[in-house]
PDB file of C-alpha atoms in Angstrom:
ATOM      1  CA  MET A  70       4.618 113.431 119.043  1.00 53.00           C
ATOM      2  CA  PRO A  71       7.036 111.238 116.826  1.00 51.00           C
ATOM      3  CA  GLN A  72      10.340 110.405 118.395  1.00 52.00           C
ATOM      4  CA  GLN A  73      13.138 112.143 117.495  1.00 50.00           C
ATOM      5  CA  VAL A  74      15.858 110.505 115.514  1.00 44.00           C
ATOM      6  CA  PRO A  75      19.084 111.184 116.403  1.00 44.00           C
ATOM      7  CA  TYR A  76      21.588 112.831 114.659  1.00 42.00           C
ATOM      8  CA  GLY A  77      23.731 110.125 112.033  1.00 43.00           C
ATOM      9  CA  TYR A  78      20.571 107.938 111.580  1.00 40.00           C
ATOM     10  CA  GLY A  79      18.423 107.773 108.139  1.00 46.00           C
ATOM     11  CA  GLY A  80      15.724 107.054 109.943  1.00 47.00           C
ATOM     12  CA  PRO A  81      13.431 104.415 111.780  1.00 48.00           C
ATOM     13  CA  GLY A  82      15.128 100.729 111.132  1.00 51.00           C
ATOM     14  CA  MET A  83      17.925 101.948 108.986  1.00 50.00           C
ATOM     15  CA  VAL A  84      21.382 101.208 109.840  1.00 49.00           C
ATOM     16  CA  PRO A  85      23.690 103.767 112.290  1.00 51.00           C
ATOM     17  CA  GLN A  86      26.274 106.358 110.279  1.00 54.00           C
ATOM     18  CA  PRO A  87      29.105 106.165 111.528  1.00 52.00           C
ATOM     19  CA  GLN A  88      29.807 109.338 113.011  1.00 56.00           C
ATOM     20  CA  PRO A  89      33.438 111.657 112.736  1.00 49.00           C
ATOM     21  CA  GLN A  90      35.807 110.609 115.114  1.00 52.00           C
ATOM     22  CA  PRO A  91      38.188 113.476 116.627  1.00 49.00           C
ATOM     23  CA  GLN A  92      41.763 112.849 115.655  1.00 51.00           C
ATOM     24  CA  PRO A  93      44.501 112.291 117.963  1.00 48.00           C
ATOM     25  CA  PRO A  94      47.301 114.758 117.960  1.00 46.00           C
ATOM     26  CA  PRO A  95      50.079 114.157 116.076  1.00 47.00           C
ATOM     27  CA  ALA A  96      53.302 112.158 117.802  1.00 43.00           C
ATOM     28  CA  PRO A  97      56.099 114.286 119.365  1.00 43.00           C
ATOM     29  CA  LYS A  98      59.221 113.235 117.240  1.00 48.00           C
ATOM     30  CA  SER A  99      60.923 110.620 118.627  1.00 53.00           C
ATOM     31  CA  ASN A 100      65.027 110.128 118.419  1.00 54.00           C
ATOM     32  CA  THR A 101      65.318 106.327 117.792  1.00 53.00           C
ATOM     33  CA  GLY A 102      66.535 106.691 114.550  1.00 60.00           C
ATOM     34  CA  LYS A 103      68.984 108.981 115.719  1.00 60.00           C
ATOM     35  CA  ILE A 104      69.536 106.547 118.680  1.00 54.00           C
ATOM     36  CA  LEU A 105      69.478 103.183 116.505  1.00 55.00           C
ATOM     37  CA  GLY A 106      72.590 105.492 114.518  1.00 62.00           C
ATOM     38  CA  ILE A 107      74.768 105.916 116.976  1.00 60.00           C
ATOM     39  CA  VAL A 108      75.021 102.659 118.468  1.00 61.00           C
ATOM     40  CA  GLY A 109      75.551 101.171 115.041  1.00 61.00           C
ATOM     41  CA  ALA A 110      78.259 103.627 114.978  1.00 61.00           C
ATOM     42  CA  VAL A 111      79.535 102.247 118.859  1.00 64.00           C
ATOM     43  CA  VAL A 112      78.965  98.751 116.792  1.00 62.00           C
ATOM     44  CA  GLY A 113      81.634  99.998 114.040  1.00 61.00           C
ATOM     45  CA  VAL A 114      84.174 101.037 116.541  1.00 59.00           C
ATOM     46  CA  LEU A 115      83.907  97.761 118.501  1.00 62.00           C
ATOM     47  CA  VAL A 116      83.283  95.100 116.405  1.00 59.00           C
ATOM     48  CA  LEU A 117      83.804  96.473 112.711  1.00 56.00           C
ATOM     49  CA  GLY A 118      86.777  98.160 113.678  1.00 54.00           C
ATOM     50  CA  GLY A 119      88.727  95.018 114.817  1.00 70.00           C
ATOM     51  CA  VAL A 120      88.503  95.553 118.777  1.00 77.00           C
ATOM     52  CA  ALA A 121      88.618  92.148 119.371  1.00 77.00           C
ATOM     53  CA  SER A 122      90.771  90.997 116.936  1.00 81.00           C
ATOM     54  CA  ALA A 123      93.510  93.323 117.955  1.00 80.00           C
ATOM     55  CA  VAL A 124      93.630  90.928 121.228  1.00 83.00           C
ATOM     56  CA  VAL A 125      93.998  87.999 119.379  1.00 85.00           C
ATOM     57  CA  LEU A 126      96.349  89.233 116.535  1.00 80.00           C
ATOM     58  CA  GLY A 127      98.020  91.287 118.587  1.00 72.00           C
ATOM     59  CA  GLY A 128      97.678  94.524 116.646  1.00 53.00           C
ATOM     60  CA  GLY A 129      99.020  97.643 118.429  1.00 49.00           C
ATOM     61  CA  GLY A 130      99.193  98.029 121.881  1.00 48.00           C
ATOM     62  CA  SER A 131     102.647  98.024 123.830  1.00 48.00           C
ATOM     63  CA  GLY A 132     104.108  94.546 122.818  1.00 46.00           C
ATOM     64  CA  GLY A 133     106.189  91.968 124.701  1.00 46.00           C
ATOM     65  CA  GLY A 134     103.906  91.134 127.597  1.00 46.00           C
ATOM     66  CA  SER A 135     104.685  87.791 129.371  1.00 47.00           C
ATOM     67  CA  LYS A 136     102.527  84.764 129.932  1.00 54.00           C
ATOM     68  CA  GLN A 137     100.206  85.366 132.905  1.00 53.00           C
ATOM     69  CA  SER A 138      97.366  82.959 131.594  1.00 54.00           C
ATOM     70  CA  ALA A 139      96.679  81.150 135.936  1.00 62.00           C
ATOM     71  CA  GLY A 140      94.202  82.352 137.405  1.00 68.00           C
ATOM     72  CA  PRO A 141      90.022  81.368 137.375  1.00 76.00           C
ATOM     73  CA  LYS A 142      88.567  80.849 134.243  1.00 92.00           C
ATOM     74  CA  TYR A 143      85.398  83.240 133.227  1.00 95.00           C
ATOM     75  CA  LYS A 144      83.146  83.213 130.173  1.00 96.00           C
ATOM     76  CA  ILE A 145      81.377  86.465 129.246  1.00 96.00           C
ATOM     77  CA  THR A 146      77.182  86.169 128.881  1.00 97.00           C
ATOM     78  CA  VAL A 147      74.960  88.794 127.199  1.00 97.00           C
ATOM     79  CA  PRO A 148      71.859  89.284 130.326  1.00 97.00           C
ATOM     80  CA  GLN A 149      68.617  90.942 129.433  1.00 98.00           C
ATOM     81  CA  SER A 150      69.338  93.830 131.431  1.00 98.00           C
ATOM     82  CA  LEU A 151      72.624  95.741 132.801  1.00 97.00           C
ATOM     83  CA  VAL A 152      73.284  97.935 135.966  1.00 96.00           C
ATOM     84  CA  GLY A 153      69.805  96.776 137.838  1.00 93.00           C
ATOM     85  CA  GLY A 154      67.894  97.429 134.990  1.00 95.00           C
ATOM     86  CA  LYS A 155      69.562 100.511 133.749  1.00 95.00           C
ATOM     87  CA  TYR A 156      69.952  99.073 130.466  1.00 96.00           C
ATOM     88  CA  SER A 157      67.663  96.915 128.566  1.00 96.00           C
ATOM     89  CA  LEU A 158      68.838  94.765 125.585  1.00 96.00           C
ATOM     90  CA  ALA A 159      68.173  95.818 122.258  1.00 92.00           C
ATOM     91  CA  LYS A 160      70.254  93.431 119.798  1.00 91.00           C
ATOM     92  CA  ASP A 161      72.717  90.394 121.130  1.00 93.00           C
ATOM     93  CA  ILE A 162      75.907  90.657 118.608  1.00 90.00           C
ATOM     94  CA  SER A 163      77.596  88.134 120.030  1.00 91.00           C
ATOM     95  CA  SER A 164      77.170  85.837 116.381  1.00 88.00           C
ATOM     96  CA  MET A 165      78.347  88.607 114.647  1.00 84.00           C
ATOM     97  CA  ALA A 166      81.293  89.534 116.299  1.00 83.00           C
ATOM     98  CA  ASP A 167      82.364  85.296 116.392  1.00 82.00           C
ATOM     99  CA  GLY A 168      81.932  85.384 112.848  1.00 81.00           C
ATOM    100  CA  GLN A 169      84.975  88.256 112.615  1.00 80.00           C
ATOM    101  CA  VAL A 170      87.131  87.206 115.357  1.00 84.00           C
ATOM    102  CA  PRO A 171      89.991  84.714 115.054  1.00 85.00           C
ATOM    103  CA  HIS A 172      90.036  81.976 117.889  1.00 88.00           C
ATOM    104  CA  ASP A 173      93.739  81.971 118.131  1.00 89.00           C
ATOM    105  CA  GLY A 174      96.499  83.931 117.821  1.00 87.00           C
ATOM    106  CA  VAL A 175      99.418  85.699 119.655  1.00 84.00           C
ATOM    107  CA  ASN A 176      97.757  86.543 122.912  1.00 84.00           C
ATOM    108  CA  ALA A 177      94.567  84.394 122.762  1.00 89.00           C
ATOM    109  CA  HIS A 178      93.949  80.902 122.144  1.00 91.00           C
ATOM    110  CA  GLY A 179      90.323  79.139 122.167  1.00 92.00           C
ATOM    111  CA  MET A 180      88.564  82.220 121.813  1.00 91.00           C
ATOM    112  CA  ARG A 181      84.901  83.061 122.075  1.00 92.00           C
ATOM    113  CA  SER A 182      83.179  86.249 121.509  1.00 91.00           C
ATOM    114  CA  ALA A 183      80.007  87.540 122.996  1.00 93.00           C
ATOM    115  CA  GLY A 184      78.236  91.156 122.745  1.00 92.00           C
ATOM    116  CA  GLY A 185      75.334  93.128 123.157  1.00 92.00           C
ATOM    117  CA  GLN A 186      73.568  96.383 122.431  1.00 91.00           C
ATOM    118  CA  TYR A 187      71.700  97.970 125.039  1.00 93.00           C
ATOM    119  CA  THR A 188      69.575 101.112 125.519  1.00 91.00           C
ATOM    120  CA  GLY A 189      68.631 103.044 128.545  1.00 91.00           C
ATOM    121  CA  GLY A 190      66.664 106.471 127.400  1.00 88.00           C
ATOM    122  CA  THR A 191      68.347 108.331 125.371  1.00 86.00           C
ATOM    123  CA  LYS A 192      71.276 106.110 126.387  1.00 89.00           C
ATOM    124  CA  SER A 193      72.878 103.974 124.432  1.00 90.00           C
ATOM    125  CA  LEU A 194      76.061 101.109 125.206  1.00 93.00           C
ATOM    126  CA  VAL A 195      77.548  98.172 123.599  1.00 92.00           C
ATOM    127  CA  MET A 196      79.490  95.359 125.291  1.00 94.00           C
ATOM    128  CA  MET A 197      81.720  93.105 123.457  1.00 92.00           C
ATOM    129  CA  GLY A 198      84.288  90.705 125.447  1.00 92.00           C
ATOM    130  CA  ILE A 199      86.163  87.670 124.090  1.00 92.00           C
ATOM    131  CA  TYR A 200      86.985  84.600 126.646  1.00 94.00           C
ATOM    132  CA  GLY A 201      89.333  81.780 126.298  1.00 94.00           C
ATOM    133  CA  THR A 202      92.930  81.978 127.268  1.00 93.00           C
ATOM    134  CA  ILE A 203      94.340  84.687 127.637  1.00 92.00           C
ATOM    135  CA  ASP A 204      98.143  85.262 127.949  1.00 91.00           C
ATOM    136  CA  ASP A 205      98.897  88.408 129.120  1.00 91.00           C
ATOM    137  CA  PRO A 206      95.685  90.211 130.463  1.00 93.00           C
ATOM    138  CA  GLU A 207      97.267  93.654 130.622  1.00 93.00           C
ATOM    139  CA  GLU A 208      98.456  93.467 127.254  1.00 91.00           C
ATOM    140  CA  GLY A 209      95.246  92.280 126.383  1.00 91.00           C
ATOM    141  CA  VAL A 210      93.566  94.981 127.466  1.00 93.00           C
ATOM    142  CA  ASN A 211      96.269  97.309 126.261  1.00 91.00           C
ATOM    143  CA  ARG A 212      95.588  96.168 122.461  1.00 90.00           C
ATOM    144  CA  MET A 213      91.633  96.405 123.372  1.00 90.00           C
ATOM    145  CA  ILE A 214      92.642 100.059 123.892  1.00 91.00           C
ATOM    146  CA  HIS A 215      94.311 100.205 120.778  1.00 87.00           C
ATOM    147  CA  GLY A 216      91.760  99.014 119.049  1.00 85.00           C
ATOM    148  CA  LEU A 217      89.158 101.441 120.037  1.00 84.00           C
ATOM    149  CA  SER A 218      91.271 104.317 119.015  1.00 83.00           C
ATOM    150  CA  SER A 219      92.761 103.373 116.265  1.00 79.00           C
ATOM    151  CA  SER A 220      90.499 104.301 113.434  1.00 78.00           C
ATOM    152  CA  PRO A 221      91.267 107.598 111.620  1.00 80.00           C
ATOM    153  CA  ASP A 222      87.450 108.994 112.462  1.00 82.00           C
ATOM    154  CA  VAL A 223      88.417 108.609 116.381  1.00 86.00           C
ATOM    155  CA  ASP A 224      90.169 111.293 118.158  1.00 90.00           C
ATOM    156  CA  VAL A 225      90.820 110.528 121.952  1.00 92.00           C
ATOM    157  CA  VAL A 226      90.187 113.510 124.282  1.00 92.00           C
ATOM    158  CA  VAL A 227      90.861 111.799 127.474  1.00 95.00           C
ATOM    159  CA  SER A 228      93.284 109.204 127.653  1.00 94.00           C
ATOM    160  CA  ASP A 229      93.196 105.449 129.602  1.00 95.00           C
ATOM    161  CA  LYS A 230      93.495 105.392 132.863  1.00 96.00           C
ATOM    162  CA  LYS A 231      93.100 102.935 135.970  1.00 97.00           C
ATOM    163  CA  PHE A 232      89.978 103.655 137.849  1.00 98.00           C
ATOM    164  CA  THR A 233      89.230 101.667 140.967  1.00 98.00           C
ATOM    165  CA  PRO A 234      85.287 101.084 141.472  1.00 97.00           C
ATOM    166  CA  SER A 235      84.203 103.503 144.263  1.00 96.00           C
ATOM    167  CA  GLY A 236      82.402 100.136 145.869  1.00 89.00           C
ATOM    168  CA  GLY A 237      86.043  98.503 145.957  1.00 92.00           C
ATOM    169  CA  GLY A 238      86.895  95.903 143.349  1.00 93.00           C
ATOM    170  CA  ASP A 239      89.621  95.403 140.344  1.00 95.00           C
ATOM    171  CA  PRO A 240      90.612  98.791 138.348  1.00 97.00           C
ATOM    172  CA  LEU A 241      89.507  99.542 134.765  1.00 97.00           C
ATOM    173  CA  SER A 242      90.773 101.382 132.562  1.00 97.00           C
ATOM    174  CA  CYS A 243      88.988 104.124 131.095  1.00 97.00           C
ATOM    175  CA  GLY A 244      88.780 106.771 129.037  1.00 96.00           C
ATOM    176  CA  VAL A 245      86.897 109.047 126.674  1.00 94.00           C
ATOM    177  CA  GLU A 246      86.964 109.587 122.809  1.00 91.00           C
ATOM    178  CA  VAL A 247      85.058 111.231 119.625  1.00 89.00           C
ATOM    179  CA  LYS A 248      83.746 109.288 116.688  1.00 85.00           C
ATOM    180  CA  SER A 249      83.032 111.508 113.972  1.00 82.00           C
ATOM    181  CA  THR A 250      80.093 109.918 111.853  1.00 76.00           C
ATOM    182  CA  ALA A 251      77.931 111.456 108.606  1.00 74.00           C
ATOM    183  CA  GLY A 252      79.003 114.800 110.093  1.00 78.00           C
ATOM    184  CA  GLN A 253      77.829 114.030 113.607  1.00 79.00           C
ATOM    185  CA  LYS A 254      80.473 113.613 116.502  1.00 85.00           C
ATOM    186  CA  ILE A 255      79.654 111.467 118.796  1.00 85.00           C
ATOM    187  CA  THR A 256      81.030 111.210 122.297  1.00 89.00           C
ATOM    188  CA  LEU A 257      82.149 107.968 123.596  1.00 89.00           C
ATOM    189  CA  PRO A 258      83.755 107.033 127.020  1.00 93.00           C
ATOM    190  CA  PHE A 259      84.399 103.520 127.647  1.00 94.00           C
ATOM    191  CA  CYS A 260      85.965 100.663 129.925  1.00 96.00           C
ATOM    192  CA  VAL A 261      88.132  98.009 129.442  1.00 95.00           C
ATOM    193  CA  TRP A 262      88.878  95.119 131.667  1.00 96.00           C
ATOM    194  CA  GLY A 263      91.163  91.805 131.429  1.00 95.00           C
ATOM    195  CA  THR A 264      91.630  88.882 133.012  1.00 94.00           C
ATOM    196  CA  SER A 265      93.617  85.625 132.227  1.00 93.00           C
ATOM    197  CA  SER A 266      90.410  84.741 130.285  1.00 95.00           C
ATOM    198  CA  THR A 267      88.147  87.842 129.453  1.00 95.00           C
ATOM    199  CA  THR A 268      89.210  90.706 127.261  1.00 94.00           C
ATOM    200  CA  VAL A 269      85.698  93.404 127.566  1.00 94.00           C
ATOM    201  CA  SER A 270      84.981  96.770 126.663  1.00 93.00           C
ATOM    202  CA  VAL A 271      82.054  98.478 127.047  1.00 94.00           C
ATOM    203  CA  ALA A 272      81.474 102.663 125.521  1.00 92.00           C
ATOM    204  CA  GLU A 273      78.056 104.811 125.776  1.00 91.00           C
ATOM    205  CA  THR A 274      76.461 107.737 124.521  1.00 88.00           C
ATOM    206  CA  ASP A 275      73.579 110.105 125.004  1.00 87.00           C
ATOM    207  CA  ALA A 276      71.682 110.619 121.983  1.00 83.00           C
ATOM    208  CA  ALA A 277      69.848 113.670 124.066  1.00 80.00           C
ATOM    209  CA  ASP A 278      73.449 114.907 124.779  1.00 78.00           C
ATOM    210  CA  LEU A 279      75.944 114.771 122.195  1.00 74.00           C
ATOM    211  CA  GLY A 280      77.082 118.415 122.100  1.00 72.00           C
ATOM    212  CA  LYS A 281      78.338 117.767 125.633  1.00 79.00           C
ATOM    213  CA  ASP A 282      82.195 118.763 126.113  1.00 88.00           C
ATOM    214  CA  PRO A 283      84.147 115.004 126.438  1.00 89.00           C
ATOM    215  CA  ARG A 284      85.774 116.249 129.276  1.00 92.00           C
ATOM    216  CA  SER A 285      83.534 116.887 131.455  1.00 92.00           C
ATOM    217  CA  ILE A 286      82.371 113.369 131.347  1.00 93.00           C
ATOM    218  CA  ASP A 287      82.162 111.860 134.759  1.00 95.00           C
ATOM    219  CA  LEU A 288      84.659 108.834 134.421  1.00 96.00           C
ATOM    220  CA  GLN A 289      84.806 107.706 137.942  1.00 97.00           C
ATOM    221  CA  ALA A 290      80.361 107.311 137.655  1.00 97.00           C
ATOM    222  CA  PHE A 291      80.946 105.457 134.380  1.00 97.00           C
ATOM    223  CA  ALA A 292      83.650 103.377 135.743  1.00 98.00           C
ATOM    224  CA  ASP A 293      80.933 102.441 138.620  1.00 98.00           C
ATOM    225  CA  ASP A 294      78.963 101.358 135.914  1.00 97.00           C
ATOM    226  CA  ALA A 295      80.645  99.228 134.126  1.00 97.00           C
ATOM    227  CA  SER A 296      82.239  97.463 137.151  1.00 97.00           C
ATOM    228  CA  ARG A 297      78.427  96.234 137.940  1.00 97.00           C
ATOM    229  CA  ILE A 298      78.244  95.446 134.335  1.00 98.00           C
ATOM    230  CA  ARG A 299      81.423  92.916 134.388  1.00 97.00           C
ATOM    231  CA  ALA A 300      79.869  91.252 137.724  1.00 97.00           C
ATOM    232  CA  GLU A 301      76.893  90.912 135.764  1.00 97.00           C
ATOM    233  CA  VAL A 302      78.663  89.407 132.337  1.00 98.00           C
ATOM    234  CA  GLN A 303      81.435  87.921 133.252  1.00 96.00           C
ATOM    235  CA  VAL A 304      80.590  84.365 135.073  1.00 95.00           C
ATOM    236  CA  PRO A 305      82.452  81.315 136.059  1.00 93.00           C
ATOM    237  CA  ALA A 306      83.254  79.324 133.020  1.00 90.00           C
ATOM    238  CA  GLY A 307      81.927  76.082 134.258  1.00 78.00           C
ATOM    239  CA  GLY A 308      78.674  78.139 135.194  1.00 59.00           C
TER     240      GLY A 308
END
């Protein structure tokens, strides 16, 4: 009895013909584009909106700060991850920021900029800082907050106030604002801190929860994360 030719073969000595393969199911739609758009919006607030420039040049703020430049000197770094791996670095924006921020001004001198865009799941976070010599740290914090909220498409929903980290440490100034971009309202909790050599802000948004009531944000929890970020990005200037 002749050997049965398997299906797909043309016969003895013929090259096997490719068999039709099952098509994989369509991939689920991703939020990547939405997240990247939100990150861009956050960067627009923190960098293009002149946040760090406000600290250096003295735009806004309470004004009239006194000289307080004594104290330990720090610099700002951009680690590959933050908060023990909760956020991973997506883009180092230090060069972009440094090209837009004056190095000398009314309240700050010999300044450099450092910052990064980070992602963690559906969350996006931007850390933006300057370091050098800051005459009045509290004035620097006030001016950076003013820079965060002065854009016409930003509404301050929860005014900044001091939060002491749950694990102890120096307080941070934190609040919540809502930025309107491309017809979308984006909720941004933020925290800012300052020393005699640094002024730094962090802001976060969640692409999976854009409709969340801004007043329901747990700012104490965010301040706790910001405190950990402070310990991770702020290192001795000689280190």
